[in-house]
Short mmCIF file of N, CA, C and O in Angstrom, two decimals:
data_model
loop_
_atom_site.label_atom_id
_atom_site.label_comp_id
_atom_site.label_asym_id
_atom_site.label_seq_id
_atom_site.Cartn_x
_atom_site.Cartn_y
_atom_site.Cartn_z
N ALA A 1 -8.71 -1.21 8.47
CA ALA A 1 -9.43 -1.38 9.71
C ALA A 1 -9.17 -0.17 10.59
O ALA A 1 -8.03 0.12 10.89
N GLU A 2 -10.23 0.50 11.00
CA GLU A 2 -10.07 1.66 11.88
C GLU A 2 -10.09 1.19 13.32
O GLU A 2 -10.87 0.34 13.70
N ASN A 3 -9.17 1.73 14.11
CA ASN A 3 -9.21 1.50 15.55
C ASN A 3 -9.04 2.86 16.21
O ASN A 3 -8.95 3.87 15.54
N GLY A 4 -9.00 2.92 17.51
CA GLY A 4 -8.89 4.19 18.19
C GLY A 4 -7.60 4.93 17.91
O GLY A 4 -7.48 6.12 18.16
N LYS A 5 -6.62 4.25 17.36
CA LYS A 5 -5.31 4.85 17.14
C LYS A 5 -5.03 5.16 15.68
O LYS A 5 -3.97 5.62 15.34
N GLY A 6 -5.96 4.89 14.79
CA GLY A 6 -5.73 5.16 13.39
C GLY A 6 -6.33 4.08 12.52
O GLY A 6 -7.19 3.33 12.95
N THR A 7 -5.85 4.00 11.29
CA THR A 7 -6.32 3.01 10.33
C THR A 7 -5.15 2.16 9.91
O THR A 7 -4.08 2.67 9.59
N THR A 8 -5.36 0.84 9.88
CA THR A 8 -4.32 -0.08 9.42
C THR A 8 -4.70 -0.60 8.05
O THR A 8 -5.81 -1.08 7.84
N ILE A 9 -3.75 -0.49 7.13
CA ILE A 9 -3.90 -0.96 5.75
C ILE A 9 -2.98 -2.16 5.61
O ILE A 9 -1.83 -2.11 6.04
N ILE A 10 -3.47 -3.24 5.00
CA ILE A 10 -2.64 -4.42 4.78
C ILE A 10 -2.27 -4.46 3.30
O ILE A 10 -3.14 -4.54 2.43
N ILE A 11 -0.97 -4.42 3.02
CA ILE A 11 -0.46 -4.54 1.66
C ILE A 11 -0.04 -6.00 1.46
O ILE A 11 0.71 -6.54 2.26
N GLU A 12 -0.52 -6.62 0.38
CA GLU A 12 -0.20 -8.02 0.11
C GLU A 12 0.65 -8.13 -1.13
O GLU A 12 0.46 -7.40 -2.10
N ASP A 13 1.57 -9.09 -1.10
CA ASP A 13 2.40 -9.40 -2.26
C ASP A 13 1.74 -10.53 -3.03
O ASP A 13 1.62 -11.64 -2.52
N HIS A 14 1.29 -10.26 -4.25
CA HIS A 14 0.65 -11.27 -5.08
C HIS A 14 1.55 -11.70 -6.23
O HIS A 14 1.13 -12.51 -7.05
N GLY A 15 2.75 -11.16 -6.30
CA GLY A 15 3.59 -11.40 -7.46
C GLY A 15 4.66 -12.45 -7.26
O GLY A 15 4.80 -13.03 -6.19
N GLN A 16 5.38 -12.68 -8.32
CA GLN A 16 6.46 -13.66 -8.29
C GLN A 16 7.83 -12.98 -8.29
O GLN A 16 8.83 -13.64 -8.11
N ALA A 17 7.86 -11.67 -8.48
CA ALA A 17 9.12 -10.93 -8.49
C ALA A 17 9.04 -9.85 -7.42
O ALA A 17 8.37 -8.84 -7.60
N PRO A 18 9.69 -10.06 -6.28
CA PRO A 18 9.63 -9.07 -5.20
C PRO A 18 10.17 -7.71 -5.64
O PRO A 18 11.22 -7.63 -6.27
N MET A 19 9.42 -6.66 -5.33
CA MET A 19 9.83 -5.29 -5.64
C MET A 19 9.38 -4.39 -4.50
O MET A 19 8.43 -4.71 -3.80
N PRO A 20 10.04 -3.25 -4.31
CA PRO A 20 9.56 -2.32 -3.29
C PRO A 20 8.19 -1.80 -3.68
O PRO A 20 7.81 -1.82 -4.84
N ALA A 21 7.43 -1.36 -2.68
CA ALA A 21 6.10 -0.84 -2.95
C ALA A 21 5.98 0.57 -2.40
O ALA A 21 6.30 0.82 -1.25
N THR A 22 5.54 1.49 -3.25
CA THR A 22 5.20 2.84 -2.82
C THR A 22 3.69 2.87 -2.66
O THR A 22 2.96 2.45 -3.55
N VAL A 23 3.23 3.36 -1.51
CA VAL A 23 1.81 3.37 -1.22
C VAL A 23 1.38 4.81 -0.96
O VAL A 23 1.93 5.47 -0.08
N GLU A 24 0.43 5.31 -1.75
CA GLU A 24 -0.10 6.65 -1.57
C GLU A 24 -1.45 6.54 -0.87
O GLU A 24 -2.36 5.86 -1.37
N ILE A 25 -1.58 7.18 0.28
CA ILE A 25 -2.76 7.08 1.12
C ILE A 25 -3.42 8.46 1.21
O ILE A 25 -2.76 9.43 1.55
N THR A 26 -4.70 8.52 0.88
CA THR A 26 -5.46 9.77 0.98
C THR A 26 -6.36 9.69 2.21
O THR A 26 -7.07 8.70 2.40
N LEU A 27 -6.31 10.74 3.02
CA LEU A 27 -7.12 10.80 4.23
C LEU A 27 -8.40 11.60 3.98
O LEU A 27 -8.51 12.32 2.99
N ALA A 28 -9.35 11.48 4.91
CA ALA A 28 -10.65 12.15 4.77
C ALA A 28 -10.52 13.66 4.66
O ALA A 28 -11.34 14.30 4.02
N ASP A 29 -9.46 14.23 5.25
CA ASP A 29 -9.28 15.68 5.16
C ASP A 29 -8.64 16.13 3.85
O ASP A 29 -8.37 17.30 3.65
N GLY A 30 -8.38 15.17 2.94
CA GLY A 30 -7.81 15.49 1.63
C GLY A 30 -6.29 15.41 1.57
O GLY A 30 -5.71 15.47 0.50
N SER A 31 -5.64 15.28 2.72
CA SER A 31 -4.18 15.19 2.71
C SER A 31 -3.74 13.80 2.25
O SER A 31 -4.50 12.83 2.31
N THR A 32 -2.52 13.73 1.74
CA THR A 32 -1.98 12.44 1.30
C THR A 32 -0.70 12.13 2.05
O THR A 32 0.05 13.03 2.43
N ILE A 33 -0.48 10.85 2.24
CA ILE A 33 0.72 10.33 2.90
C ILE A 33 1.32 9.30 1.96
O ILE A 33 0.58 8.50 1.37
N THR A 34 2.62 9.30 1.82
CA THR A 34 3.29 8.28 1.03
C THR A 34 4.13 7.43 1.97
O THR A 34 4.92 7.96 2.75
N ARG A 35 3.94 6.14 1.88
CA ARG A 35 4.74 5.19 2.66
C ARG A 35 5.41 4.24 1.68
O ARG A 35 4.88 3.94 0.62
N LYS A 36 6.58 3.77 2.07
CA LYS A 36 7.33 2.84 1.23
C LYS A 36 7.52 1.52 1.97
O LYS A 36 7.84 1.51 3.14
N VAL A 37 7.30 0.43 1.23
CA VAL A 37 7.57 -0.91 1.76
C VAL A 37 8.83 -1.39 1.05
O VAL A 37 8.82 -1.60 -0.17
N PRO A 38 9.93 -1.53 1.78
CA PRO A 38 11.18 -1.95 1.13
C PRO A 38 11.10 -3.39 0.63
O PRO A 38 10.40 -4.23 1.21
N VAL A 39 11.82 -3.67 -0.43
CA VAL A 39 11.83 -5.01 -1.02
C VAL A 39 12.29 -6.05 0.00
O VAL A 39 11.88 -7.21 -0.07
N ASP A 40 13.10 -5.64 0.96
CA ASP A 40 13.59 -6.58 1.98
C ASP A 40 12.45 -7.27 2.72
O ASP A 40 12.58 -8.43 3.11
N ARG A 41 11.33 -6.57 2.93
CA ARG A 41 10.20 -7.19 3.64
C ARG A 41 9.71 -8.42 2.89
O ARG A 41 9.40 -9.44 3.48
N TRP A 42 9.63 -8.32 1.56
CA TRP A 42 9.17 -9.46 0.76
C TRP A 42 10.25 -10.53 0.69
O TRP A 42 9.93 -11.72 0.75
N LEU A 43 11.51 -10.11 0.56
CA LEU A 43 12.61 -11.08 0.48
C LEU A 43 12.76 -11.86 1.78
O LEU A 43 13.24 -13.00 1.77
N GLU A 44 12.34 -11.27 2.90
CA GLU A 44 12.39 -11.95 4.19
C GLU A 44 11.25 -12.94 4.35
O GLU A 44 11.16 -13.64 5.35
N GLY A 45 10.37 -13.02 3.37
CA GLY A 45 9.30 -14.01 3.38
C GLY A 45 7.92 -13.47 3.72
O GLY A 45 6.94 -14.22 3.73
N ALA A 46 7.80 -12.18 4.00
CA ALA A 46 6.48 -11.61 4.30
C ALA A 46 5.60 -11.65 3.06
O ALA A 46 6.06 -11.44 1.95
N THR A 47 4.32 -11.96 3.26
CA THR A 47 3.35 -11.88 2.16
C THR A 47 2.36 -10.75 2.42
O THR A 47 1.60 -10.38 1.53
N GLN A 48 2.38 -10.21 3.66
CA GLN A 48 1.54 -9.07 4.01
C GLN A 48 2.35 -8.11 4.87
O GLN A 48 3.15 -8.55 5.69
N VAL A 49 2.14 -6.82 4.65
CA VAL A 49 2.81 -5.79 5.45
C VAL A 49 1.74 -4.78 5.90
O VAL A 49 1.05 -4.20 5.06
N PRO A 50 1.59 -4.59 7.22
CA PRO A 50 0.62 -3.61 7.70
C PRO A 50 1.21 -2.19 7.69
O PRO A 50 2.39 -2.00 7.97
N ILE A 51 0.40 -1.22 7.34
CA ILE A 51 0.76 0.20 7.41
C ILE A 51 -0.33 0.87 8.23
O ILE A 51 -1.51 0.78 7.88
N THR A 52 0.04 1.53 9.32
CA THR A 52 -0.94 2.22 10.16
C THR A 52 -0.74 3.73 10.05
O THR A 52 0.39 4.21 10.13
N VAL A 53 -1.83 4.44 9.84
CA VAL A 53 -1.78 5.90 9.74
C VAL A 53 -2.84 6.48 10.66
O VAL A 53 -3.84 5.83 10.97
N ASN A 54 -2.62 7.71 11.09
CA ASN A 54 -3.61 8.41 11.91
C ASN A 54 -4.66 9.01 10.99
O ASN A 54 -4.33 9.64 10.00
N GLY A 55 -5.92 8.81 11.33
CA GLY A 55 -7.00 9.41 10.56
C GLY A 55 -7.77 8.40 9.74
O GLY A 55 -7.41 7.23 9.64
N GLU A 56 -8.85 8.89 9.14
CA GLU A 56 -9.72 8.05 8.32
C GLU A 56 -9.19 8.03 6.89
O GLU A 56 -8.96 9.08 6.28
N VAL A 57 -8.99 6.85 6.36
CA VAL A 57 -8.45 6.67 5.01
C VAL A 57 -9.61 6.58 4.02
O VAL A 57 -10.59 5.87 4.24
N THR A 58 -9.50 7.34 2.92
CA THR A 58 -10.53 7.30 1.88
C THR A 58 -10.04 6.66 0.59
O THR A 58 -10.85 6.28 -0.25
N LYS A 59 -8.70 6.57 0.42
CA LYS A 59 -8.17 6.01 -0.82
C LYS A 59 -6.76 5.49 -0.58
O LYS A 59 -5.98 6.12 0.14
N VAL A 60 -6.44 4.36 -1.23
CA VAL A 60 -5.09 3.79 -1.17
C VAL A 60 -4.70 3.39 -2.58
O VAL A 60 -5.50 2.74 -3.28
N VAL A 61 -3.51 3.78 -3.02
CA VAL A 61 -3.00 3.39 -4.34
C VAL A 61 -1.58 2.86 -4.17
O VAL A 61 -0.72 3.55 -3.61
N ILE A 62 -1.36 1.65 -4.66
CA ILE A 62 -0.02 1.05 -4.65
C ILE A 62 0.64 1.37 -5.99
O ILE A 62 0.02 1.22 -7.04
N ASP A 63 1.89 1.79 -5.93
CA ASP A 63 2.66 2.17 -7.12
C ASP A 63 1.91 3.19 -7.98
O ASP A 63 1.63 2.95 -9.16
N PRO A 64 1.58 4.36 -7.39
CA PRO A 64 0.77 5.35 -8.12
C PRO A 64 1.44 5.87 -9.39
O PRO A 64 0.74 6.29 -10.32
N ASN A 65 2.76 5.84 -9.45
CA ASN A 65 3.46 6.33 -10.64
C ASN A 65 3.76 5.24 -11.66
O ASN A 65 4.45 5.49 -12.65
N LYS A 66 3.29 4.03 -11.37
CA LYS A 66 3.47 2.88 -12.29
C LYS A 66 4.95 2.65 -12.61
O LYS A 66 5.32 2.45 -13.76
N ASN A 67 5.78 2.67 -11.56
CA ASN A 67 7.23 2.48 -11.75
C ASN A 67 7.63 1.02 -11.96
O ASN A 67 8.71 0.76 -12.47
N TYR A 68 6.77 0.09 -11.55
CA TYR A 68 7.14 -1.32 -11.59
C TYR A 68 6.17 -2.11 -12.46
O TYR A 68 4.99 -1.77 -12.54
N PRO A 69 6.66 -3.16 -13.12
CA PRO A 69 5.77 -3.98 -13.94
C PRO A 69 4.71 -4.65 -13.07
O PRO A 69 4.99 -5.03 -11.94
N ASP A 70 3.52 -4.78 -13.60
CA ASP A 70 2.43 -5.39 -12.85
C ASP A 70 1.42 -5.90 -13.86
O ASP A 70 0.93 -5.15 -14.70
N ASN A 71 1.09 -7.19 -13.79
CA ASN A 71 0.17 -7.75 -14.77
C ASN A 71 -1.30 -7.59 -14.36
O ASN A 71 -2.19 -7.94 -15.11
N ASN A 72 -1.55 -7.00 -13.17
CA ASN A 72 -2.93 -6.77 -12.74
C ASN A 72 -3.00 -5.50 -11.89
O ASN A 72 -3.01 -5.56 -10.67
N ARG A 73 -3.06 -4.36 -12.52
CA ARG A 73 -3.13 -3.09 -11.79
C ARG A 73 -4.50 -2.86 -11.16
O ARG A 73 -4.66 -1.97 -10.32
N SER A 74 -5.50 -3.65 -11.53
CA SER A 74 -6.84 -3.43 -10.99
C SER A 74 -6.90 -3.67 -9.48
O SER A 74 -7.81 -3.18 -8.83
N ASN A 75 -5.94 -4.42 -8.93
CA ASN A 75 -5.94 -4.66 -7.48
C ASN A 75 -4.96 -3.75 -6.74
O ASN A 75 -4.61 -4.03 -5.61
N ASN A 76 -4.54 -2.67 -7.37
CA ASN A 76 -3.56 -1.75 -6.76
C ASN A 76 -4.22 -0.57 -6.08
O ASN A 76 -3.51 0.30 -5.56
N SER A 77 -5.54 -0.50 -6.06
CA SER A 77 -6.17 0.65 -5.43
C SER A 77 -7.45 0.26 -4.71
O SER A 77 -8.08 -0.76 -5.03
N TRP A 78 -7.78 1.08 -3.74
CA TRP A 78 -9.02 0.94 -2.98
C TRP A 78 -9.53 2.34 -2.71
O TRP A 78 -8.76 3.24 -2.42
N GLU A 79 -10.83 2.53 -2.85
CA GLU A 79 -11.42 3.83 -2.57
C GLU A 79 -12.73 3.64 -1.84
O GLU A 79 -13.52 2.77 -2.18
N GLN A 80 -12.92 4.46 -0.81
CA GLN A 80 -14.12 4.38 0.00
C GLN A 80 -15.27 5.05 -0.68
O GLN A 80 -15.15 6.03 -1.35
#
């Protein structure tokens, strides 16, 4: 969701085994930002974590290096 202060991305936990999440965000100018969601957020009971960045987001990839097991990688990315 874009607002006057940037874009907010909502990362959701769909799994049964909490793990940290690395999120690679590509902006309209071609630059990339990497944000990390610590496993503690999920262990504390969160099912969604917002990440806000400055600029227009064109692509988001969760676990871009495939470091963690995932039975459905098709929901790990979004592209405009």
